[in-house]
């Protein structure tokens, strides 16, 4: 494998920088439309809280979005909408990086390298690929299959040690760790890529569909009644909650009573997350009562929490040029931050570089 002396000096420098990057956060959202309460409670809201203690990169992952067909004008609009949602939720774009992935080509370059590190067998085990590709796997894009390699590159291009996400991303982060570990091992650069710690925080790490408590709330569900979108107004939110599927029993007194009642569990979890309380506290308050009264409280809590965010989002979206400037500035900072990592990677691999 040739002379390692250059590599170990790179490595020494980066190991010293490790303490720093352990305090770095990366996370992303796909601009595929219908940003919903699950994205907010499972991810964005936690980012708002974490920004004070970490150096953060929050990315609108447009390269991930095109693993399935996106109409160009919609992709543009959805990218701005996700950026606006982050800012409206309370992420400060001055202290943190808010960028869109395609403006930082380091992600794509590192993803290619990771395509050559990850094994087909690992990718074959990804449940999200199986779900998204469905029965007709032969027709899925190759990008959809290597999607998790790009995710690993997103994070490791900054050597970020922490990744706040919802429960559904856990398997992808385990794969990202396998990739980082194999890279460190194969090129004999121990500790070059840090171990990534998933931060799966809060009560609502997996918000379920309002129409079926066994299915995840999702941007791609054909029924708009299955989710609360961040763009919904107060009437739409109230109507969706009123019509949410429930069962005929009163709410249970304890969490054990959720057994076989996924819709009840989901609505109570959402209420707990929105009111900053625990499921046990909510059940202490509403256990034994019927869904009618509870749904009113839930709708009020959802509207109180989301309305200010929605109106701020709309205000920001009225000036798309300003959002684009924010994304451009974020992209500049992100390129600068990831450049030294990519330079080291090229050197480690033995790519000939300008001196
Ligand atoms: P995406 O766009 O599907 O979702 C964005 C974030 O929202 C969380 N989430 C949920 N949380 C709770 N309940 C739900 N029903 C729910 N639905 C979505 C997701 O867990 C995620 O945190 N592959 C990622 C984007 C990505 C990324 C990354 C994330 C690309 N590169 C690097 C972290 C690090 C995705 O498709 O998220």
Tab-separated table of C-alpha atoms in Angstrom, residues 25-27 38 40-47 49-50 54 151 161-174 177 196-207 269:
chain	number	residue	atom	x	y	z
A	25	UNK	CA	-23.629	18.111	13.843
A	26	UNK	CA	-24.849	17.295	10.369
A	27	UNK	CA	-28.425	16.557	9.391
A	38	UNK	CA	-42.969	14.022	11.653
A	40	UNK	CA	-40.643	18.730	12.478
A	41	UNK	CA	-40.986	16.758	15.732
A	42	UNK	CA	-38.547	14.003	14.768
A	43	UNK	CA	-35.822	16.266	13.431
A	44	UNK	CA	-36.071	20.028	12.868
A	45	UNK	CA	-37.341	20.905	16.338
A	46	UNK	CA	-34.451	19.052	17.944
A	47	UNK	CA	-31.988	20.887	15.715
A	49	UNK	CA	-32.383	23.071	20.561
A	50	UNK	CA	-28.994	21.605	19.635
A	54	UNK	CA	-22.822	22.356	18.511
A	151	UNK	CA	-25.755	10.081	3.338
A	161	UNK	CA	-19.789	13.149	15.173
A	162	UNK	CA	-23.498	13.644	15.861
A	163	UNK	CA	-26.534	13.277	13.659
A	164	UNK	CA	-29.980	14.212	14.986
A	165	UNK	CA	-32.659	12.293	13.064
A	166	UNK	CA	-35.951	10.453	13.458
A	167	UNK	CA	-36.005	6.734	14.172
A	168	UNK	CA	-36.356	5.781	10.474
A	169	UNK	CA	-32.793	6.903	9.663
A	170	UNK	CA	-31.085	4.676	12.242
A	171	UNK	CA	-30.220	1.871	9.840
A	172	UNK	CA	-28.639	4.322	7.382
A	173	UNK	CA	-26.464	5.747	10.148
A	174	UNK	CA	-25.304	2.281	11.142
A	177	UNK	CA	-20.483	3.915	10.544
A	196	UNK	CA	-21.195	8.844	14.262
A	197	UNK	CA	-23.608	8.993	17.139
A	198	UNK	CA	-27.267	9.138	16.081
A	199	UNK	CA	-29.250	11.559	18.245
A	200	UNK	CA	-32.806	10.260	18.250
A	201	UNK	CA	-34.423	12.647	20.685
A	202	UNK	CA	-37.749	13.591	22.196
A	203	UNK	CA	-41.087	11.817	22.519
A	204	UNK	CA	-41.977	11.736	18.833
A	205	UNK	CA	-39.115	9.899	17.154
A	206	UNK	CA	-41.528	8.085	14.856
A	207	UNK	CA	-44.737	9.994	14.147
A	269	UNK	CA	-47.274	10.960	21.629
